[in-house]
Amino acid sequence: MAHRILVVGAGQAGLTFALLALRAGHEVTVATDRSPEQVAAGPPMSTQLQWSPSLAVERAHGLDHWQDKAPQVTHLAAAVRGRTPMAWRGALAAPAQSVDQRVKFPRLMGEVDEHPRGRLHVGPLGVAAVDALALRLRSDLVVVTAGRGELGALFPVRAEHTPHSAPQRQLALVYLADEVVDTAACAAIPPYGEVFTVPLWSADGPARGLMIEAYVGGPWDVFRGITDPVELRARMLGLLRESAPSEHDRVRSLPLTDPTAGLSGAVVPRVAHPVTTLPSGRLVWGLGDVVARSDPLSGQGANSAVHMAAHYVEALGDDLSAPRLTSVFDAYWDRYGHAAAQFGHAITAPSQPHVRRVMAAAVRHPEAAAMLARSYERPDVAMTWMGSPSRTDELLAGLT
């Protein structure tokens, strides 16, 4: 049975769901508070690196228009600075890819609006506005993907899956013009935080996302309230020059891709109940960050959004009751979401001794380096050893 669906939010989760639902024969309106032109001209919304499993979903449905342009990331390099420094570079199972969302989302928004059964609605996204729009459209189903503000507050937190009530890191991000490279890099630098560089495709060609995740209250926690990309870049380079010279040398000569290419903020990972109601009593189904938000450090946000959206569309049937919609989320959680959340918590916490043994082995053994790199691609597989010291020791014993 085809449904009339209102999707609130035009991010990774909302647009993936909308386009897959349109291809499945449903009628879809995507409501957003910014036009495609505003998204393209605005600041980055996040940085992300999509691993091969989520890229496979997009490519199977014709949503990846950048494979022949975007840098294909084949390796993940990592370093730990401090008293016991180590570094490794591991091969991914298949190439990853990152596209500036200011390029990607306007293109996909246009595809929704151009589809015979699709529509893009630009306007306020408050609770009352969404309730009124759903009534006017006579929507069978309202899917909310916008995780902040009034709508996000409608979804009660599931405390058993949400160990933190405050951000674990303060974030700063800039996009820098660069040549094509094939390696994403991460460096952990105690007591400051982590530094990431991610090859990506921007509106002006190849670029690199530079992100600092600063320990809250630590020496690098100096980005709060800064919105000017020039100031963000200068402050980030200053910190790296003093505390992480290797990372500084990698990016010091790279200019901003554009005048708006910067972002600062913080994320609180959370899991929420997937079904709630609007004031009118209409059911709302949560998708993406609004019900399962991860720390960017885990590299799972955009990937989880794609997997959840595809799972939701595949499970759509005649029954749109709260128990049925909840069961669909629960099935996603068991299949993918729980492992992704566990992986995120493990990555943001101090490394356990058995994980440090794998990191030490990765310096000498390409197999161990690949195991670490591919943990981002398949958090479900990663947690089979990250959550088990005995399984980790078995894997390490098999290294040649």
mmCIF file of C-alpha atoms in Angstrom:
data_model
loop_
_atom_site.group_PDB
_atom_site.id
_atom_site.type_symbol
_atom_site.label_atom_id
_atom_site.label_comp_id
_atom_site.label_asym_id
_atom_site.label_seq_id
_atom_site.Cartn_x
_atom_site.Cartn_y
_atom_site.Cartn_z
ATOM 1 C CA MET A 1 0.000 0.000 0.000
ATOM 2 C CA ALA A 2 1.320 3.448 -0.934
ATOM 3 C CA HIS A 3 1.344 6.078 1.798
ATOM 4 C CA ARG A 4 1.323 9.859 1.903
ATOM 5 C CA ILE A 5 4.402 10.691 3.979
ATOM 6 C CA LEU A 6 5.683 13.934 5.487
ATOM 7 C CA VAL A 7 9.423 13.877 6.196
ATOM 8 C CA VAL A 8 10.631 16.651 8.485
ATOM 9 C CA GLY A 9 14.283 17.495 7.916
ATOM 10 C CA ALA A 10 16.429 17.475 4.773
ATOM 11 C CA GLY A 11 19.624 15.926 6.085
ATOM 12 C CA GLN A 12 21.217 12.565 5.380
ATOM 13 C CA ALA A 13 18.487 10.517 7.038
ATOM 14 C CA GLY A 14 15.531 12.510 5.737
ATOM 15 C CA LEU A 15 16.672 12.743 2.133
ATOM 16 C CA THR A 16 17.705 9.088 1.951
ATOM 17 C CA PHE A 17 14.354 7.997 3.362
ATOM 18 C CA ALA A 18 12.416 10.349 1.083
ATOM 19 C CA LEU A 19 14.103 9.251 -2.141
ATOM 20 C CA LEU A 20 13.918 5.547 -1.304
ATOM 21 C CA ALA A 21 10.240 5.944 -0.352
ATOM 22 C CA LEU A 22 9.524 7.730 -3.635
ATOM 23 C CA ARG A 23 11.196 4.898 -5.529
ATOM 24 C CA ALA A 24 9.020 2.468 -3.572
ATOM 25 C CA GLY A 25 5.851 4.189 -4.810
ATOM 26 C CA HIS A 26 4.947 6.426 -1.880
ATOM 27 C CA GLU A 27 4.027 10.128 -2.025
ATOM 28 C CA VAL A 28 6.546 12.192 -0.070
ATOM 29 C CA THR A 29 6.818 15.804 1.070
ATOM 30 C CA VAL A 30 10.115 16.872 2.637
ATOM 31 C CA ALA A 31 9.764 19.840 4.996
ATOM 32 C CA THR A 32 12.874 21.909 5.680
ATOM 33 C CA ASP A 33 13.583 25.330 7.094
ATOM 34 C CA ARG A 34 16.243 26.089 4.467
ATOM 35 C CA SER A 35 16.039 26.117 0.686
ATOM 36 C CA PRO A 36 18.626 24.289 -1.416
ATOM 37 C CA GLU A 37 20.208 27.652 -2.216
ATOM 38 C CA GLN A 38 20.478 28.528 1.464
ATOM 39 C CA VAL A 39 22.062 25.169 2.270
ATOM 40 C CA ALA A 40 24.612 25.577 -0.536
ATOM 41 C CA ALA A 41 25.569 29.080 0.611
ATOM 42 C CA GLY A 42 25.653 28.330 4.334
ATOM 43 C CA PRO A 43 28.231 26.791 6.672
ATOM 44 C CA PRO A 44 28.948 23.049 6.831
ATOM 45 C CA MET A 45 26.429 21.060 8.871
ATOM 46 C CA SER A 46 28.974 18.411 9.877
ATOM 47 C CA THR A 47 31.849 16.448 8.524
ATOM 48 C CA GLN A 48 31.404 12.803 7.668
ATOM 49 C CA LEU A 49 33.102 9.903 5.984
ATOM 50 C CA GLN A 50 30.809 7.302 4.485
ATOM 51 C CA TRP A 51 32.133 3.785 4.626
ATOM 52 C CA SER A 52 31.549 1.272 1.852
ATOM 53 C CA PRO A 53 28.437 -0.414 3.357
ATOM 54 C CA SER A 54 26.409 2.829 3.412
ATOM 55 C CA LEU A 55 27.805 3.867 0.038
ATOM 56 C CA ALA A 56 26.580 0.551 -1.345
ATOM 57 C CA VAL A 57 23.050 1.428 -0.223
ATOM 58 C CA GLU A 58 23.209 4.837 -1.900
ATOM 59 C CA ARG A 59 24.665 3.443 -5.101
ATOM 60 C CA ALA A 60 22.068 0.692 -5.295
ATOM 61 C CA HIS A 61 19.387 3.419 -5.392
ATOM 62 C CA GLY A 62 21.194 5.896 -7.628
ATOM 63 C CA LEU A 63 21.932 8.460 -4.896
ATOM 64 C CA ASP A 64 25.714 8.737 -5.240
ATOM 65 C CA HIS A 65 26.521 11.236 -7.987
ATOM 66 C CA TRP A 66 30.110 11.911 -6.912
ATOM 67 C CA GLN A 67 32.017 8.625 -7.065
ATOM 68 C CA ASP A 68 33.929 9.679 -10.167
ATOM 69 C CA LYS A 69 34.899 13.031 -8.593
ATOM 70 C CA ALA A 70 35.281 12.579 -4.842
ATOM 71 C CA PRO A 71 38.543 11.305 -3.347
ATOM 72 C CA GLN A 72 38.303 7.562 -2.786
ATOM 73 C CA VAL A 73 39.633 6.934 0.703
ATOM 74 C CA THR A 74 41.393 3.572 0.789
ATOM 75 C CA HIS A 75 43.264 3.841 4.101
ATOM 76 C CA LEU A 76 42.837 5.141 7.626
ATOM 77 C CA ALA A 77 45.939 6.359 9.439
ATOM 78 C CA ALA A 78 46.041 6.848 13.197
ATOM 79 C CA ALA A 79 48.571 8.053 15.705
ATOM 80 C CA VAL A 80 48.752 8.330 19.468
ATOM 81 C CA ARG A 81 51.041 11.032 20.775
ATOM 82 C CA GLY A 82 52.375 11.333 24.322
ATOM 83 C CA ARG A 83 54.532 9.127 26.533
ATOM 84 C CA THR A 84 54.101 5.985 24.446
ATOM 85 C CA PRO A 85 53.666 7.198 20.876
ATOM 86 C CA MET A 86 52.545 4.858 18.140
ATOM 87 C CA ALA A 87 51.256 5.152 14.591
ATOM 88 C CA TRP A 88 49.686 2.845 12.043
ATOM 89 C CA ARG A 89 47.968 2.922 8.657
ATOM 90 C CA GLY A 90 45.335 0.345 7.831
ATOM 91 C CA ALA A 91 43.626 -0.604 4.580
ATOM 92 C CA LEU A 92 39.849 -0.366 4.424
ATOM 93 C CA ALA A 93 37.874 -3.257 2.966
ATOM 94 C CA ALA A 94 36.618 -0.935 0.197
ATOM 95 C CA PRO A 95 36.988 2.799 -0.466
ATOM 96 C CA ALA A 96 35.159 5.332 1.680
ATOM 97 C CA GLN A 97 34.005 8.734 0.447
ATOM 98 C CA SER A 98 33.054 12.170 1.764
ATOM 99 C CA VAL A 99 31.091 14.861 -0.051
ATOM 100 C CA ASP A 100 30.478 18.333 1.367
ATOM 101 C CA GLN A 101 26.834 18.223 2.412
ATOM 102 C CA ARG A 102 26.397 21.719 0.950
ATOM 103 C CA VAL A 103 26.971 20.031 -2.414
ATOM 104 C CA LYS A 104 25.143 16.783 -1.725
ATOM 105 C CA PHE A 105 21.971 17.881 0.009
ATOM 106 C CA PRO A 106 20.837 20.572 -2.478
ATOM 107 C CA ARG A 107 21.204 18.021 -5.298
ATOM 108 C CA LEU A 108 19.104 15.453 -3.434
ATOM 109 C CA MET A 109 16.556 18.077 -2.369
ATOM 110 C CA GLY A 110 16.129 18.936 -6.034
ATOM 111 C CA GLU A 111 15.577 15.272 -6.882
ATOM 112 C CA VAL A 112 12.770 15.084 -4.328
ATOM 113 C CA ASP A 113 11.109 18.200 -5.700
ATOM 114 C CA GLU A 114 11.429 17.063 -9.312
ATOM 115 C CA HIS A 115 9.917 13.641 -8.670
ATOM 116 C CA PRO A 116 6.267 13.293 -9.795
ATOM 117 C CA ARG A 117 5.242 12.190 -6.291
ATOM 118 C CA GLY A 118 7.708 14.381 -4.412
ATOM 119 C CA ARG A 119 7.535 17.873 -3.003
ATOM 120 C CA LEU A 120 9.917 20.146 -1.132
ATOM 121 C CA HIS A 121 8.275 22.439 1.423
ATOM 122 C CA VAL A 122 10.395 25.278 2.868
ATOM 123 C CA GLY A 123 9.109 26.851 6.059
ATOM 124 C CA PRO A 124 9.196 26.779 9.879
ATOM 125 C CA LEU A 125 9.768 23.437 11.574
ATOM 126 C CA GLY A 126 8.251 24.086 14.975
ATOM 127 C CA VAL A 127 5.838 21.588 16.487
ATOM 128 C CA ALA A 128 2.729 23.631 15.675
ATOM 129 C CA ALA A 129 3.864 24.291 12.089
ATOM 130 C CA VAL A 130 4.606 20.625 11.430
ATOM 131 C CA ASP A 131 1.315 19.544 12.987
ATOM 132 C CA ALA A 132 -0.592 21.979 10.781
ATOM 133 C CA LEU A 133 1.321 20.921 7.659
ATOM 134 C CA ALA A 134 0.645 17.235 8.315
ATOM 135 C CA LEU A 135 -3.056 18.023 8.703
ATOM 136 C CA ARG A 136 -3.140 20.065 5.492
ATOM 137 C CA LEU A 137 -1.330 17.355 3.521
ATOM 138 C CA ARG A 138 -3.483 14.626 5.082
ATOM 139 C CA SER A 139 -0.307 12.675 5.810
ATOM 140 C CA ASP A 140 -0.595 8.999 6.710
ATOM 141 C CA LEU A 141 2.823 9.096 8.334
ATOM 142 C CA VAL A 142 5.067 11.833 9.771
ATOM 143 C CA VAL A 143 8.776 11.012 9.916
ATOM 144 C CA VAL A 144 10.898 13.445 11.943
ATOM 145 C CA THR A 145 14.648 13.556 11.357
ATOM 146 C CA ALA A 146 15.413 17.050 12.714
ATOM 147 C CA GLY A 147 17.087 16.244 16.031
ATOM 148 C CA ARG A 148 17.268 19.632 17.704
ATOM 149 C CA GLY A 149 14.749 22.143 18.999
ATOM 150 C CA GLU A 150 11.081 21.572 19.724
ATOM 151 C CA LEU A 151 10.670 18.489 17.577
ATOM 152 C CA GLY A 152 13.658 16.705 19.047
ATOM 153 C CA ALA A 153 12.337 17.359 22.538
ATOM 154 C CA LEU A 154 9.196 15.356 21.723
ATOM 155 C CA PHE A 155 11.189 12.109 21.795
ATOM 156 C CA PRO A 156 11.940 10.903 25.358
ATOM 157 C CA VAL A 157 15.514 9.767 25.978
ATOM 158 C CA ARG A 158 16.140 6.082 26.580
ATOM 159 C CA ALA A 159 18.404 6.351 29.611
ATOM 160 C CA GLU A 160 19.608 2.753 29.378
ATOM 161 C CA HIS A 161 21.300 3.546 26.054
ATOM 162 C CA THR A 162 22.350 7.135 26.840
ATOM 163 C CA PRO A 163 25.261 7.146 29.311
ATOM 164 C CA HIS A 164 26.100 10.840 28.947
ATOM 165 C CA SER A 165 23.998 13.924 29.623
ATOM 166 C CA ALA A 166 26.663 16.390 28.468
ATOM 167 C CA PRO A 167 29.072 16.583 25.501
ATOM 168 C CA GLN A 168 32.287 14.591 25.789
ATOM 169 C CA ARG A 169 34.094 16.867 23.317
ATOM 170 C CA GLN A 170 33.916 20.424 21.987
ATOM 171 C CA LEU A 171 34.245 20.486 18.207
ATOM 172 C CA ALA A 172 35.764 22.769 15.607
ATOM 173 C CA LEU A 173 35.687 22.118 11.857
ATOM 174 C CA VAL A 174 36.996 23.869 8.766
ATOM 175 C CA TYR A 175 37.108 22.811 5.117
ATOM 176 C CA LEU A 176 40.448 23.407 3.408
ATOM 177 C CA ALA A 177 41.235 23.310 -0.316
ATOM 178 C CA ASP A 178 43.571 20.431 -1.122
ATOM 179 C CA GLU A 179 44.657 17.933 -3.745
ATOM 180 C CA VAL A 180 43.205 14.436 -3.946
ATOM 181 C CA VAL A 181 44.577 12.122 -1.246
ATOM 182 C CA ASP A 182 43.552 8.570 -0.344
ATOM 183 C CA THR A 183 44.015 8.516 3.433
ATOM 184 C CA ALA A 184 41.893 9.848 6.277
ATOM 185 C CA ALA A 185 43.893 10.471 9.435
ATOM 186 C CA CYS A 186 43.270 10.692 13.155
ATOM 187 C CA ALA A 187 45.665 11.602 15.948
ATOM 188 C CA ALA A 188 44.922 11.307 19.667
ATOM 189 C CA ILE A 189 46.891 13.902 21.580
ATOM 190 C CA PRO A 190 46.437 13.767 25.361
ATOM 191 C CA PRO A 191 45.579 15.866 27.311
ATOM 192 C CA TYR A 192 44.181 17.964 24.459
ATOM 193 C CA GLY A 193 41.885 15.890 22.259
ATOM 194 C CA GLU A 194 41.827 14.411 18.774
ATOM 195 C CA VAL A 195 42.614 15.779 15.323
ATOM 196 C CA PHE A 196 41.003 14.455 12.146
ATOM 197 C CA THR A 197 41.676 15.119 8.502
ATOM 198 C CA VAL A 198 39.168 13.763 5.975
ATOM 199 C CA PRO A 199 39.583 13.978 2.177
ATOM 200 C CA LEU A 200 36.360 15.226 0.609
ATOM 201 C CA TRP A 201 34.730 16.723 -2.460
ATOM 202 C CA SER A 202 33.621 20.350 -2.182
ATOM 203 C CA ALA A 203 31.861 22.737 -4.544
ATOM 204 C CA ASP A 204 35.301 23.867 -5.724
ATOM 205 C CA GLY A 205 36.930 20.465 -6.043
ATOM 206 C CA PRO A 206 39.031 18.265 -3.747
ATOM 207 C CA ALA A 207 39.361 19.447 -0.173
ATOM 208 C CA ARG A 208 40.180 18.273 3.303
ATOM 209 C CA GLY A 209 38.048 18.530 6.406
ATOM 210 C CA LEU A 210 40.099 19.463 9.461
ATOM 211 C CA MET A 211 38.334 18.735 12.732
ATOM 212 C CA ILE A 212 39.494 19.083 16.310
ATOM 213 C CA GLU A 213 37.606 17.313 19.080
ATOM 214 C CA ALA A 214 38.761 18.995 22.279
ATOM 215 C CA TYR A 215 38.427 17.421 25.711
ATOM 216 C CA VAL A 216 35.799 19.415 27.585
ATOM 217 C CA GLY A 217 37.536 21.816 29.950
ATOM 218 C CA GLY A 218 40.965 20.995 28.517
ATOM 219 C CA PRO A 219 43.595 23.254 26.919
ATOM 220 C CA TRP A 220 42.000 22.953 23.462
ATOM 221 C CA ASP A 221 38.477 23.796 24.644
ATOM 222 C CA VAL A 222 38.687 27.299 23.172
ATOM 223 C CA PHE A 223 36.213 27.255 20.283
ATOM 224 C CA ARG A 224 32.894 27.908 21.999
ATOM 225 C CA GLY A 225 30.888 30.611 20.289
ATOM 226 C CA ILE A 226 33.359 31.110 17.431
ATOM 227 C CA THR A 227 31.558 31.115 14.087
ATOM 228 C CA ASP A 228 34.008 32.961 11.808
ATOM 229 C CA PRO A 229 35.854 30.348 9.687
ATOM 230 C CA VAL A 230 38.961 32.536 9.388
ATOM 231 C CA GLU A 231 39.231 32.790 13.160
ATOM 232 C CA LEU A 232 38.499 29.082 13.577
ATOM 233 C CA ARG A 233 41.243 28.127 11.134
ATOM 234 C CA ALA A 234 43.755 30.482 12.760
ATOM 235 C CA ARG A 235 43.004 29.210 16.241
ATOM 236 C CA MET A 236 43.111 25.563 15.150
ATOM 237 C CA LEU A 237 46.458 26.016 13.408
ATOM 238 C CA GLY A 238 47.842 27.829 16.438
ATOM 239 C CA LEU A 239 46.939 24.953 18.740
ATOM 240 C CA LEU A 240 48.351 22.383 16.350
ATOM 241 C CA ARG A 241 51.579 24.325 15.895
ATOM 242 C CA GLU A 242 52.142 24.295 19.663
ATOM 243 C CA SER A 243 50.918 20.802 20.575
ATOM 244 C CA ALA A 244 50.755 18.688 17.401
ATOM 245 C CA PRO A 245 53.435 19.860 14.961
ATOM 246 C CA SER A 246 53.120 16.840 12.663
ATOM 247 C CA GLU A 247 49.420 17.511 12.151
ATOM 248 C CA HIS A 248 50.133 21.242 11.767
ATOM 249 C CA ASP A 249 52.647 20.638 8.991
ATOM 250 C CA ARG A 250 50.061 18.564 7.109
ATOM 251 C CA VAL A 251 47.525 21.394 6.809
ATOM 252 C CA ARG A 252 49.244 24.703 7.545
ATOM 253 C CA SER A 253 49.422 25.873 3.905
ATOM 254 C CA LEU A 254 45.863 24.889 2.953
ATOM 255 C CA PRO A 255 43.381 27.781 2.555
ATOM 256 C CA LEU A 256 39.687 27.703 3.352
ATOM 257 C CA THR A 257 37.553 26.342 0.538
ATOM 258 C CA ASP A 258 35.134 29.280 0.860
ATOM 259 C CA PRO A 259 34.240 32.114 3.265
ATOM 260 C CA THR A 260 31.627 30.056 5.151
ATOM 261 C CA ALA A 261 33.621 26.824 5.518
ATOM 262 C CA GLY A 262 33.713 26.576 9.311
ATOM 263 C CA LEU A 263 31.658 25.245 12.207
ATOM 264 C CA SER A 264 31.983 24.867 15.982
ATOM 265 C CA GLY A 265 29.759 23.182 18.535
ATOM 266 C CA ALA A 266 29.219 20.043 20.580
ATOM 267 C CA VAL A 267 27.217 16.833 20.367
ATOM 268 C CA VAL A 268 25.597 14.797 23.129
ATOM 269 C CA PRO A 269 25.175 11.178 21.983
ATOM 270 C CA ARG A 270 21.665 9.986 22.799
ATOM 271 C CA VAL A 271 19.118 7.311 22.035
ATOM 272 C CA ALA A 272 15.407 8.149 22.238
ATOM 273 C CA HIS A 273 12.097 6.358 21.996
ATOM 274 C CA PRO A 274 11.243 6.120 18.281
ATOM 275 C CA VAL A 275 7.531 6.981 18.365
ATOM 276 C CA THR A 276 5.795 9.996 19.871
ATOM 277 C CA THR A 277 2.797 12.222 19.083
ATOM 278 C CA LEU A 278 2.133 15.751 17.938
ATOM 279 C CA PRO A 279 -0.360 17.911 19.910
ATOM 280 C CA SER A 280 -3.103 16.808 17.525
ATOM 281 C CA GLY A 281 -2.478 13.196 18.523
ATOM 282 C CA ARG A 282 -0.894 12.315 15.176
ATOM 283 C CA LEU A 283 1.875 9.715 15.481
ATOM 284 C CA VAL A 284 5.443 10.722 14.684
ATOM 285 C CA TRP A 285 8.209 8.279 13.773
ATOM 286 C CA GLY A 286 11.760 9.302 14.657
ATOM 287 C CA LEU A 287 14.609 8.683 12.218
ATOM 288 C CA GLY A 288 18.310 9.484 12.291
ATOM 289 C CA ASP A 289 19.845 11.809 14.878
ATOM 290 C CA VAL A 290 16.530 12.488 16.567
ATOM 291 C CA VAL A 291 16.454 8.923 17.914
ATOM 292 C CA ALA A 292 20.094 7.734 17.623
ATOM 293 C CA ARG A 293 22.738 10.463 17.695
ATOM 294 C CA SER A 294 26.433 9.562 17.863
ATOM 295 C CA ASP A 295 29.602 11.506 18.549
ATOM 296 C CA PRO A 296 31.401 12.481 15.317
ATOM 297 C CA LEU A 297 34.493 10.778 16.717
ATOM 298 C CA SER A 298 32.844 7.418 16.040
ATOM 299 C CA GLY A 299 32.424 8.075 12.308
ATOM 300 C CA GLN A 300 28.946 6.546 12.380
ATOM 301 C CA GLY A 301 26.441 9.423 12.066
ATOM 302 C CA ALA A 302 25.873 9.636 8.311
ATOM 303 C CA ASN A 303 26.377 5.904 7.907
ATOM 304 C CA SER A 304 23.801 5.033 10.559
ATOM 305 C CA ALA A 305 21.386 7.513 8.963
ATOM 306 C CA VAL A 306 21.590 5.709 5.609
ATOM 307 C CA HIS A 307 21.184 2.258 7.136
ATOM 308 C CA MET A 308 18.249 3.326 9.304
ATOM 309 C CA ALA A 309 16.485 5.104 6.433
ATOM 310 C CA ALA A 310 16.840 2.082 4.147
ATOM 311 C CA HIS A 311 15.629 -0.244 6.897
ATOM 312 C CA TYR A 312 12.582 1.922 7.596
ATOM 313 C CA VAL A 313 11.535 2.107 3.940
ATOM 314 C CA GLU A 314 12.029 -1.620 3.424
ATOM 315 C CA ALA A 315 9.818 -2.330 6.465
ATOM 316 C CA LEU A 316 6.971 0.026 5.498
ATOM 317 C CA GLY A 317 3.668 -1.792 5.299
ATOM 318 C CA ASP A 318 -0.022 -1.205 5.831
ATOM 319 C CA ASP A 319 0.294 -1.126 9.628
ATOM 320 C CA LEU A 320 1.418 2.322 10.799
ATOM 321 C CA SER A 321 0.511 1.811 14.462
ATOM 322 C CA ALA A 322 2.864 2.790 17.277
ATOM 323 C CA PRO A 323 3.688 -0.840 18.174
ATOM 324 C CA ARG A 324 4.535 -1.645 14.567
ATOM 325 C CA LEU A 325 6.719 1.464 14.076
ATOM 326 C CA THR A 326 8.483 0.762 17.366
ATOM 327 C CA SER A 327 9.177 -2.808 16.303
ATOM 328 C CA VAL A 328 10.771 -1.569 13.069
ATOM 329 C CA PHE A 329 13.156 0.638 15.036
ATOM 330 C CA ASP A 330 13.892 -2.192 17.458
ATOM 331 C CA ALA A 331 14.799 -4.461 14.556
ATOM 332 C CA TYR A 332 17.158 -1.787 13.199
ATOM 333 C CA TRP A 333 18.649 -1.364 16.657
ATOM 334 C CA ASP A 334 19.332 -5.073 16.998
ATOM 335 C CA ARG A 335 20.714 -5.337 13.471
ATOM 336 C CA TYR A 336 22.946 -2.256 13.349
ATOM 337 C CA GLY A 337 22.177 0.586 15.734
ATOM 338 C CA HIS A 338 23.190 -0.983 19.037
ATOM 339 C CA ALA A 339 26.631 -1.951 17.778
ATOM 340 C CA ALA A 340 27.158 1.509 16.266
ATOM 341 C CA ALA A 341 26.235 3.131 19.592
ATOM 342 C CA GLN A 342 28.482 0.776 21.558
ATOM 343 C CA PHE A 343 31.316 1.493 19.153
ATOM 344 C CA GLY A 344 30.819 5.234 19.624
ATOM 345 C CA HIS A 345 30.938 4.945 23.403
ATOM 346 C CA ALA A 346 34.068 2.775 23.181
ATOM 347 C CA ILE A 347 35.826 5.235 20.865
ATOM 348 C CA THR A 348 35.149 8.286 23.047
ATOM 349 C CA ALA A 349 36.175 6.536 26.282
ATOM 350 C CA PRO A 350 39.773 5.758 27.282
ATOM 351 C CA SER A 351 40.983 2.707 25.383
ATOM 352 C CA GLN A 352 40.746 -0.611 27.200
ATOM 353 C CA PRO A 353 43.978 -2.625 27.649
ATOM 354 C CA HIS A 354 43.016 -5.249 25.050
ATOM 355 C CA VAL A 355 42.252 -2.516 22.486
ATOM 356 C CA ARG A 356 45.625 -0.919 23.201
ATOM 357 C CA ARG A 357 47.228 -4.292 22.500
ATOM 358 C CA VAL A 358 45.648 -4.263 19.043
ATOM 359 C CA MET A 359 46.912 -0.713 18.482
ATOM 360 C CA ALA A 360 50.427 -1.742 19.470
ATOM 361 C CA ALA A 361 50.232 -4.750 17.145
ATOM 362 C CA ALA A 362 49.031 -2.513 14.307
ATOM 363 C CA VAL A 363 52.400 -0.759 14.272
ATOM 364 C CA ARG A 364 54.025 -4.013 13.153
ATOM 365 C CA HIS A 365 51.240 -6.027 11.556
ATOM 366 C CA PRO A 366 49.190 -4.780 8.565
ATOM 367 C CA GLU A 367 46.453 -7.252 9.543
ATOM 368 C CA ALA A 368 45.974 -5.562 12.918
ATOM 369 C CA ALA A 369 46.034 -2.127 11.284
ATOM 370 C CA ALA A 370 43.354 -3.249 8.846
ATOM 371 C CA MET A 371 41.292 -4.677 11.716
ATOM 372 C CA LEU A 372 41.304 -1.273 13.399
ATOM 373 C CA ALA A 373 40.555 0.632 10.190
ATOM 374 C CA ARG A 374 37.691 -1.681 9.256
ATOM 375 C CA SER A 375 36.103 -1.404 12.689
ATOM 376 C CA TYR A 376 34.620 1.879 11.463
ATOM 377 C CA GLU A 377 33.149 0.159 8.399
ATOM 378 C CA ARG A 378 31.543 -2.640 10.421
ATOM 379 C CA PRO A 379 30.984 -1.658 14.064
ATOM 380 C CA ASP A 380 28.955 -4.844 14.530
ATOM 381 C CA VAL A 381 32.036 -6.907 13.697
ATOM 382 C CA ALA A 382 34.311 -4.593 15.685
ATOM 383 C CA MET A 383 32.307 -5.009 18.874
ATOM 384 C CA THR A 384 32.768 -8.795 18.749
ATOM 385 C CA TRP A 385 36.389 -8.195 19.736
ATOM 386 C CA MET A 386 36.338 -4.708 21.258
ATOM 387 C CA GLY A 387 33.855 -6.025 23.794
ATOM 388 C CA SER A 388 35.780 -9.240 24.445
ATOM 389 C CA PRO A 389 39.410 -9.325 25.652
ATOM 390 C CA SER A 390 39.542 -13.093 25.069
ATOM 391 C CA ARG A 391 38.380 -12.751 21.453
ATOM 392 C CA THR A 392 40.918 -9.969 20.931
ATOM 393 C CA ASP A 393 43.726 -12.191 22.202
ATOM 394 C CA GLU A 394 42.594 -14.974 19.850
ATOM 395 C CA LEU A 395 42.791 -12.615 16.883
ATOM 396 C CA LEU A 396 46.185 -11.273 17.930
ATOM 397 C CA ALA A 397 47.526 -14.820 18.349
ATOM 398 C CA GLY A 398 46.673 -15.500 14.710
ATOM 399 C CA LEU A 399 48.791 -12.644 13.346
ATOM 400 C CA THR A 400 51.808 -13.643 11.291
#
